[in-house]
Coordinates of C-alpha atoms in Angstrom, one line a residue:
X183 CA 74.6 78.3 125.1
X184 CA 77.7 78.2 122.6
X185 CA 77.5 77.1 119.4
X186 CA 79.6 75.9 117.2
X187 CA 79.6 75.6 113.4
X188 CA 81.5 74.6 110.2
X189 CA 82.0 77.8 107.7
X190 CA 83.1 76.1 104.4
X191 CA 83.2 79.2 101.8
X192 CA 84.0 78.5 97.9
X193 CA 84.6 80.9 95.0
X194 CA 86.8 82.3 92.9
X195 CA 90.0 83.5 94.5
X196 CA 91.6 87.0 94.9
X197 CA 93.6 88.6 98.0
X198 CA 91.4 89.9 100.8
X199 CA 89.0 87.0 101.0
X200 CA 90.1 85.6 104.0
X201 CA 91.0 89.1 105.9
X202 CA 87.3 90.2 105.2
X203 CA 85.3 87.0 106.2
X204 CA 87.8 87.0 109.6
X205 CA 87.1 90.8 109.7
X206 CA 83.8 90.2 110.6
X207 CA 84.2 87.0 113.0
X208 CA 86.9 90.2 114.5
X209 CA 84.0 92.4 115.0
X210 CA 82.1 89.9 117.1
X211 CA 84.7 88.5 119.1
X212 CA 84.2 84.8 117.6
X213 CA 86.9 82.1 118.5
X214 CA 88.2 79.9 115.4
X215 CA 88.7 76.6 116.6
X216 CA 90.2 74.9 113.2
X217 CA 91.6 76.8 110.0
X218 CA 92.3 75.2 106.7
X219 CA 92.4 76.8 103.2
X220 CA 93.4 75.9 99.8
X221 CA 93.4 77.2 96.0
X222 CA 93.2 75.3 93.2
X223 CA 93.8 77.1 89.7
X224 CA 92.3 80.3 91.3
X225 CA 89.3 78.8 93.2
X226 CA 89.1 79.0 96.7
X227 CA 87.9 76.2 99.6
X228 CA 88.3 77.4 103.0
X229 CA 86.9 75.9 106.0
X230 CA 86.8 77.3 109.3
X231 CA 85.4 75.6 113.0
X232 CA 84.0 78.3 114.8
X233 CA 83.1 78.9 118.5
X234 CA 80.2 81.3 119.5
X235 CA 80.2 82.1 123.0
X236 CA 76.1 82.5 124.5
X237 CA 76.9 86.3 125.2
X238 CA 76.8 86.9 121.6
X239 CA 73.6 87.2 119.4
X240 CA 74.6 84.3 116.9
X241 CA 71.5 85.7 114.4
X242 CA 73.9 88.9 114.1
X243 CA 77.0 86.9 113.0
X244 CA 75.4 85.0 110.5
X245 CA 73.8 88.0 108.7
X246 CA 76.8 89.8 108.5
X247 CA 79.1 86.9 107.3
X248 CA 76.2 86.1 104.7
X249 CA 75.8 89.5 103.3
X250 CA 80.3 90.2 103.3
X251 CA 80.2 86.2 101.2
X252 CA 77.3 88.0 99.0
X253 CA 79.1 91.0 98.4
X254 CA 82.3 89.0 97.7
X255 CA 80.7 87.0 95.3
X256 CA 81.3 83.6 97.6
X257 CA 79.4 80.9 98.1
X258 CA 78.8 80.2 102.2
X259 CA 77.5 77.3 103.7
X260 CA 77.1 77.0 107.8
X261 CA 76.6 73.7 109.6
X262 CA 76.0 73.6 113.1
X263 CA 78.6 70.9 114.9
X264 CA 76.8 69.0 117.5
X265 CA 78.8 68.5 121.3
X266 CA 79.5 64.7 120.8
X267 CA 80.6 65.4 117.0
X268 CA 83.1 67.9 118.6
X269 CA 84.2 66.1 121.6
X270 CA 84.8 63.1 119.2
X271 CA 87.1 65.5 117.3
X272 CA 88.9 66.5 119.7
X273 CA 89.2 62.8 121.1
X274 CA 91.6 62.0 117.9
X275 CA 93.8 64.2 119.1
X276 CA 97.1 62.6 118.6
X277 CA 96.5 59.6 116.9
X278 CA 99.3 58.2 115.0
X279 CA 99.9 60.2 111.8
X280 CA 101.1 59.2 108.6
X281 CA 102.3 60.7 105.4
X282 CA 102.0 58.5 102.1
X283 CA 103.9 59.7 99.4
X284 CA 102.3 59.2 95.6
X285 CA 105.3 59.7 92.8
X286 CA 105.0 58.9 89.0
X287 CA 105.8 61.1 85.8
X288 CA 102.1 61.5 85.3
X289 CA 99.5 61.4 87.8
X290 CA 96.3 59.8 86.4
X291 CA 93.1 59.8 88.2
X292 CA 93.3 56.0 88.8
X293 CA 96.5 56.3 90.8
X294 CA 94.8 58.4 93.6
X295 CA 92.0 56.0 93.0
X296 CA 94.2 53.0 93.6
X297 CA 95.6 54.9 96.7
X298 CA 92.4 56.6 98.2
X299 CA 90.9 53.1 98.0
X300 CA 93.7 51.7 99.8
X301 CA 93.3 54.0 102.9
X302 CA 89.9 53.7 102.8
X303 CA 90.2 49.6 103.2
X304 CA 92.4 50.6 106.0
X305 CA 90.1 52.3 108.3
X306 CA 91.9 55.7 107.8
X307 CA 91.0 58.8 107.4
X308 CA 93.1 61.9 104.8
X309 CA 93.2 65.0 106.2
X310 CA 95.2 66.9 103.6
X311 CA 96.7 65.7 100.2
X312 CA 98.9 67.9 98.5
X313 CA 100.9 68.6 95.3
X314 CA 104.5 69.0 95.8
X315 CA 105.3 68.7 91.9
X316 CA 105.3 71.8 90.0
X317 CA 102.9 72.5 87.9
X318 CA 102.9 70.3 84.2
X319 CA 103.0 72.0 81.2
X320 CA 100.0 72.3 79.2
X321 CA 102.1 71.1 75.9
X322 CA 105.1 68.1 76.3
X323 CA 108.2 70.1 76.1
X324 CA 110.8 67.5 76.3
X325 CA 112.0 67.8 79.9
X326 CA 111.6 64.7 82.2
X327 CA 108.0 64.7 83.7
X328 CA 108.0 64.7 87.8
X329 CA 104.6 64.2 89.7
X330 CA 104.1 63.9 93.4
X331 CA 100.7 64.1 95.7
X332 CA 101.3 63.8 100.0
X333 CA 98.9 62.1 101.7
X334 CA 98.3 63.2 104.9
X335 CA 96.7 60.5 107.1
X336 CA 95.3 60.0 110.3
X337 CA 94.8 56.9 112.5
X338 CA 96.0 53.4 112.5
X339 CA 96.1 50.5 110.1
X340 CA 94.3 47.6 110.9
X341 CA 97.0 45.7 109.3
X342 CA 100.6 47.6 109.1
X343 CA 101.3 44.1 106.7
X344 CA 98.8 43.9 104.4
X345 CA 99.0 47.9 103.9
X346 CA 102.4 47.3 102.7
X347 CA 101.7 44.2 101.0
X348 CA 98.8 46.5 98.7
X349 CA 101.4 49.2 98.1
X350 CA 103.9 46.8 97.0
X351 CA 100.9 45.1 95.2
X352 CA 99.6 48.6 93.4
X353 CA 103.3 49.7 92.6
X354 CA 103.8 46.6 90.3
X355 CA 99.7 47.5 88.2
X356 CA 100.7 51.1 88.1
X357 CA 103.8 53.2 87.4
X358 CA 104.2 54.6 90.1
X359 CA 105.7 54.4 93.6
X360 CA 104.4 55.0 97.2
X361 CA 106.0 55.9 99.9
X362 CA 104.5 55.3 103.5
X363 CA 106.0 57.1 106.9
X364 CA 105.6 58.0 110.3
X365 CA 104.7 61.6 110.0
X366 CA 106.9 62.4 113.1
X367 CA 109.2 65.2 114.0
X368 CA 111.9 62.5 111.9
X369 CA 110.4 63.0 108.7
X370 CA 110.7 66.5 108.7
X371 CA 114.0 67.1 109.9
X372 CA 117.0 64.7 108.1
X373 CA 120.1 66.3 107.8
X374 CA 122.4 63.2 106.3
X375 CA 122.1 61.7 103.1
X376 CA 124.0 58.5 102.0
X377 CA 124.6 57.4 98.5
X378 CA 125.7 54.0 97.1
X379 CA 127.7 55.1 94.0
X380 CA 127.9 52.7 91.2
X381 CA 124.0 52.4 89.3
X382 CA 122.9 54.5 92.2
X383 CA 124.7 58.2 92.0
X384 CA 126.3 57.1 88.7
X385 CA 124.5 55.3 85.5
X386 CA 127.4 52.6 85.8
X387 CA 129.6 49.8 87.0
X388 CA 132.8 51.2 87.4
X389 CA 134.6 48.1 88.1
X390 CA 132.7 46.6 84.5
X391 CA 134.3 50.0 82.5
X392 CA 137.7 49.5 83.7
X393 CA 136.8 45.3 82.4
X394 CA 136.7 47.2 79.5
X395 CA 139.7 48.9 79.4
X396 CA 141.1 45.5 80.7
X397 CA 139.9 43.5 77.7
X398 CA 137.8 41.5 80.6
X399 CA 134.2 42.6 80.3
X400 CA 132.2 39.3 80.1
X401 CA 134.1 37.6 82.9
X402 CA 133.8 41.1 85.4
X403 CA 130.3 41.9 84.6
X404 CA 129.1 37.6 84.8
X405 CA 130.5 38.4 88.6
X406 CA 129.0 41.5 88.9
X407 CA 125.8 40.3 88.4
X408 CA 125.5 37.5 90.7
X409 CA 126.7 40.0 93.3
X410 CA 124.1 42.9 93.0
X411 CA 121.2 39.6 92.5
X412 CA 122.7 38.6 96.0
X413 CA 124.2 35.4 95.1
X414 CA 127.4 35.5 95.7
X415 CA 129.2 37.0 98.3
X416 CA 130.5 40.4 98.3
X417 CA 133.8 40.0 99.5
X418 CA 134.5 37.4 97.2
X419 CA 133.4 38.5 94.3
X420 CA 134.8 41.6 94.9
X421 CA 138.6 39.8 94.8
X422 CA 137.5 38.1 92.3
X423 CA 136.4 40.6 90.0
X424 CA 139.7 43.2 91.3
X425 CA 142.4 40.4 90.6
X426 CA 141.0 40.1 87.0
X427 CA 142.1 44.3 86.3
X428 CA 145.6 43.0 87.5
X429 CA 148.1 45.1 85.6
X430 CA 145.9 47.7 83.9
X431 CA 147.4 50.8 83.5
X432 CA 146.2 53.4 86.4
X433 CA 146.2 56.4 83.6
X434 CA 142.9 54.7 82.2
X435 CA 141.3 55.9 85.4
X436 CA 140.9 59.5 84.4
X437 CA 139.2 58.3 81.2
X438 CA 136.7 56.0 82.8
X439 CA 135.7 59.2 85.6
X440 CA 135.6 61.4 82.2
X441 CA 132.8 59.6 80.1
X442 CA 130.8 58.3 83.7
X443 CA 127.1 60.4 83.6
X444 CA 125.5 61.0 87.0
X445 CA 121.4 60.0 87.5
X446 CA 119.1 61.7 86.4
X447 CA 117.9 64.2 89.0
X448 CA 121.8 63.9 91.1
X449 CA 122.9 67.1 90.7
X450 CA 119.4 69.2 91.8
X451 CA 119.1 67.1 94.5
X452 CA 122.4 67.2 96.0
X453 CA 123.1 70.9 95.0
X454 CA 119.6 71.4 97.2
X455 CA 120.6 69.3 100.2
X456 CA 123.4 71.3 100.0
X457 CA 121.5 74.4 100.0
X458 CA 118.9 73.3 102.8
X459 CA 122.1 72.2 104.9
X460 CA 122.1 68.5 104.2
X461 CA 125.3 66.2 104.8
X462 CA 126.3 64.2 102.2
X463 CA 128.2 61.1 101.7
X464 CA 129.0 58.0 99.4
X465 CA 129.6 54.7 101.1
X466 CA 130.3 52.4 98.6
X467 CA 131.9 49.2 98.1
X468 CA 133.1 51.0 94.5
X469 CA 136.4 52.9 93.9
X470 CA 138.1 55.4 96.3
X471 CA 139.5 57.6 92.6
X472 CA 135.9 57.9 91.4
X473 CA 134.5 58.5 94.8
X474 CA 137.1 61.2 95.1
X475 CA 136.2 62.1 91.9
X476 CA 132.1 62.7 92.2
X477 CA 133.1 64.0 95.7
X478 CA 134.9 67.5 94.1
X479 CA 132.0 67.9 90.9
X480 CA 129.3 67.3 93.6
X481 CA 130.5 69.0 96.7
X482 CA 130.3 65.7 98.7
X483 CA 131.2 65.7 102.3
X484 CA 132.1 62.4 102.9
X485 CA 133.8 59.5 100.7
X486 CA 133.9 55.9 102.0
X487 CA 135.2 53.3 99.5
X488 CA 137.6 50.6 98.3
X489 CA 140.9 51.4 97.4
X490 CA 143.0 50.0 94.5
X491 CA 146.7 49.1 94.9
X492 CA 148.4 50.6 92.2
X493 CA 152.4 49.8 91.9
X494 CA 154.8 51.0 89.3
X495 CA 151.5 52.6 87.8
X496 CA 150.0 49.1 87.5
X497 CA 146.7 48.0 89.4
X498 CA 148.2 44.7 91.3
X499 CA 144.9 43.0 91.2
X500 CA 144.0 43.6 94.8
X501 CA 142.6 46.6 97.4
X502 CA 144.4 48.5 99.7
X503 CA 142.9 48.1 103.6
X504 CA 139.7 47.0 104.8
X505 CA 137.0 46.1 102.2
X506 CA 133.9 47.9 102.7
X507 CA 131.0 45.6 101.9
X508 CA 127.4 45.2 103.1
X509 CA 128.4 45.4 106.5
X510 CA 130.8 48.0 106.7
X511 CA 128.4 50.4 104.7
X512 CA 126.1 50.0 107.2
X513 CA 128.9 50.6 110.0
X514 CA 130.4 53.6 108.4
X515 CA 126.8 55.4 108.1
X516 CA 126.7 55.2 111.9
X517 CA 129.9 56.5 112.3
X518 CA 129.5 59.1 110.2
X519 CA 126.3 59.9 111.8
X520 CA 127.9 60.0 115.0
X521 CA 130.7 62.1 113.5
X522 CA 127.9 64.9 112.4
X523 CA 126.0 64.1 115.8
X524 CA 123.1 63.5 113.8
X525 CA 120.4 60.8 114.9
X526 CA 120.2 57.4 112.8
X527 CA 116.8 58.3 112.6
X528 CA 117.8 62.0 110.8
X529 CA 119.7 59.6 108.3
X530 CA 118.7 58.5 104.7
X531 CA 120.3 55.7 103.0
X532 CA 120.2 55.1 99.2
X533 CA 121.5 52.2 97.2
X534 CA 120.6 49.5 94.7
X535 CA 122.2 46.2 95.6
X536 CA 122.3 43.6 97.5
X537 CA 124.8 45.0 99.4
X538 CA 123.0 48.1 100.2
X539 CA 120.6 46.2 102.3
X540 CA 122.1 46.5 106.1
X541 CA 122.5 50.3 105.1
X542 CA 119.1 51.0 104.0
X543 CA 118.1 49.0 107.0
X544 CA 119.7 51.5 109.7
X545 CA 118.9 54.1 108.1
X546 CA 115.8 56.3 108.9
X547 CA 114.7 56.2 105.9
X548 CA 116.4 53.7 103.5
X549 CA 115.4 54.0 99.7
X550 CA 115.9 51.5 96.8
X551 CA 116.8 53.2 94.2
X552 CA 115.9 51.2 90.5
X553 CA 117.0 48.2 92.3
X554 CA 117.5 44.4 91.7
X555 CA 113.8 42.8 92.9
X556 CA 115.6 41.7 95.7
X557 CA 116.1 44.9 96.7
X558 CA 113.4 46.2 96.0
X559 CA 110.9 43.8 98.1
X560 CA 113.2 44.1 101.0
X561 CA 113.7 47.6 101.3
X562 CA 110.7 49.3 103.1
X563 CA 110.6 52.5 100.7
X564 CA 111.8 52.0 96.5
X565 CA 111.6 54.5 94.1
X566 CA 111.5 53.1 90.5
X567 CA 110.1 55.9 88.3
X568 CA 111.7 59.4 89.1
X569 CA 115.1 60.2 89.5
X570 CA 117.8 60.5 92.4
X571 CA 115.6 64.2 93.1
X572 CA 112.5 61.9 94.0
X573 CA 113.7 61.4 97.2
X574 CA 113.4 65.3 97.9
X575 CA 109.7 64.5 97.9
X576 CA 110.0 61.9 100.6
X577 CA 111.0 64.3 103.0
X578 CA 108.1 66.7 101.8
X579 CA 110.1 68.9 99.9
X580 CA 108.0 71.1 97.0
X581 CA 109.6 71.7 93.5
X582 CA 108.1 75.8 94.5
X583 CA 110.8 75.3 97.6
X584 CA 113.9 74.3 94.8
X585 CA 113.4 76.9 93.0
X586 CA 113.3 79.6 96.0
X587 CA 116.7 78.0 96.8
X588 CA 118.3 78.5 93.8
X589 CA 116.9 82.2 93.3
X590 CA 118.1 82.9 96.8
X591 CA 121.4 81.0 96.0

């Protein structure tokens, strides 16, 4: 008869390992049914499903792979896999799949608690987790601290709602954020990337510097808010907070754009979209100079925003053709989809407000991004800790894969 076993070999880790243990499964002709290997800080764990056909002498295989683990210095442990264990195997086949996403600055044993427990509750099963962070520094040396585990996970939850419900629930006792998605074809391949601008690409209001230069702060940003909180509509506020700048010099323009800083993490991860191919784009119910503006120092293929009137080098208090607000962002990221002939569902969506809602909500993946709570219970995914370069995570993107860009670039 055929047997089949469960090789699971530890040890320290060197090259050749692998090639000599599947050297001698070579020599007898076995069949590997499953393969998976991993090294953590130079230890190896490798596990391998083997098939052993009746017209070899399985005594013979054994003795060899036990004296080449000996001689290797491994440790080798064989367990024989019974039919119905193996048929049940092979019966969860193409269950759904999911991939949850575990960000913070510092990874602490109870997060992966907190999480583990979670898809334990669940009635699902991890088959991989993996770090896609680099690897921290033994001693703080100032920079910002990213840290991100993947989740691979098979089967389905016995409540999709309550799931979320937990995540939200664990994200709010811990800081850290969790993202949970289809792991289908999707995931792996976006290709457009879709920015709100103001406290989303940039650490500002634009509208509430030019207040500023106005000498109308308090009344601008006492609008401003109510807007991004959703309580007031956009539109409206929006013309109410324009006709207030009515007859500030244009020249002050260059001076707001000059002192605006980008989020942290905006420039690595749109100089690696770029890099990996990405389309970018801001749709934004901001200002079509600044727009312009990040567009050229970021390399930004699209720009979608509102547009001043400026007369006699005066801003008239009002905005040149149709206002984009909630509903137009959302429009304009399906027609520049369509533009790229990319899929809705190859789309990501990023914003902070309100307004950003109907966006985030076509998108395939929408993110809110340090948002209003408003935002940020609505919105399926949030990120809260990490920078704008978090989201390179979400699509399974490894700092080890940024860095090969840039040496290559």
């Amino acid at each position: 008869m055929q047997e089949i076993l469960l090789l699971h070999v530890t040890g320290e880790d060197r090259p050749g390992l692998t090639a000599s243990l599947s050297g001698i499964l070579a020599q007898h002709d076995i069949q590997i049914l499953d393969l998976n290997q991993t090294v953590i800080h130079r230890t190896l764990l490798l596990g391998m499903l083997v098939r052993i056909s009746r017209s070899v002498e399985s005594t013979n295989v054994l003795k060899d792979l036990l004296f080449t683990a000996h001689h290797e210095g491994l440790r080798l442990r064989m367990t024989p896999v019974e039919d119905a264990e193996y048929d049940a195997w092979v019966g969860r086949e193409g269950k759904p799949r999911y991939i949850l996403t575990l960000l913070a600055r510092e990874l602490h044993a109870r997060h992966v608690q907190a999480v583990s427990s979670l898809i334990a509750e669940q009635g699902l099963n991890i088959d991989i987790i993996t770090r896609l962070s680099g690897r921290p520094p033994r001693n703080d040396d100032g920079k910002p601290r990213r840290a991100c585990v993947e989740f691979s996970v098979r089967g389905k939850p016995k409540n999709e709602s309550d799931l979320r419900a937990a995540i939200m629930a664990i994200t709010q006792q811990h800081p850290v954020d969790i993202a949970w998605q289809h792991d289908d074809v999707y995931r792996r391949m976006r290709r457009l990337v879709a920015f709100d601008m103001d406290s989303t690409l940039i650490q500002a209001e634009v509208i509430d510097e030019l207040a500023r230069e106005a000498g109308v702060y308090e009344q601008v940003s006492a609008v401003t808010e109510e807007a991004m909180r959703g309580e007031l509509d956009f539109r409206t506020s929006l013309s109410r907070r324009v006709a207030l700048l009515e007859g500030l010099s244009d020249s002050v323009m260059q001076r707001v754009a000059d002192r605006l800083r980008l989020t942290e993490g905006a420039e690595r991860l749109i100089s690696t979209l770029k890099s990996f191919g990405y389309k970018t784009a801001i749709i934004s119910g901001g200002f079509a100079y600044f727009g312009r503006y990040l567009q050229q120092k970021l390399g930004i293929d699209h720009v979608c925003t509102n547009d001043l009137e400026v007369v006699g080098g005066k801003l008239t208090g009002k905005v040149k053709g149709e206002i984009v607000d909630a509903e137009r962002k959302a429009q304009l990221l399906k027609e520049i989809a369509a533009k790229e002939n990319i899929s809705l569902r190859q789309t990501i969506a990023v914003g902070d407000g309100a307004n950003d809602l109907p966006m985030l909500a076509v998108a395939g993946l929408g993110i809110a991004f340090h948002a209003k709570p408003v935002v940020a219970q609505s919105a399926r995914h949030k990120i809260s800790t990490l920078g704008l370069d978090g989201i390179l995570y979400l699509v399974g993107v490894r700092d080890r894969d940024v860095l090969a860009s840039v040496a290559e670039g």
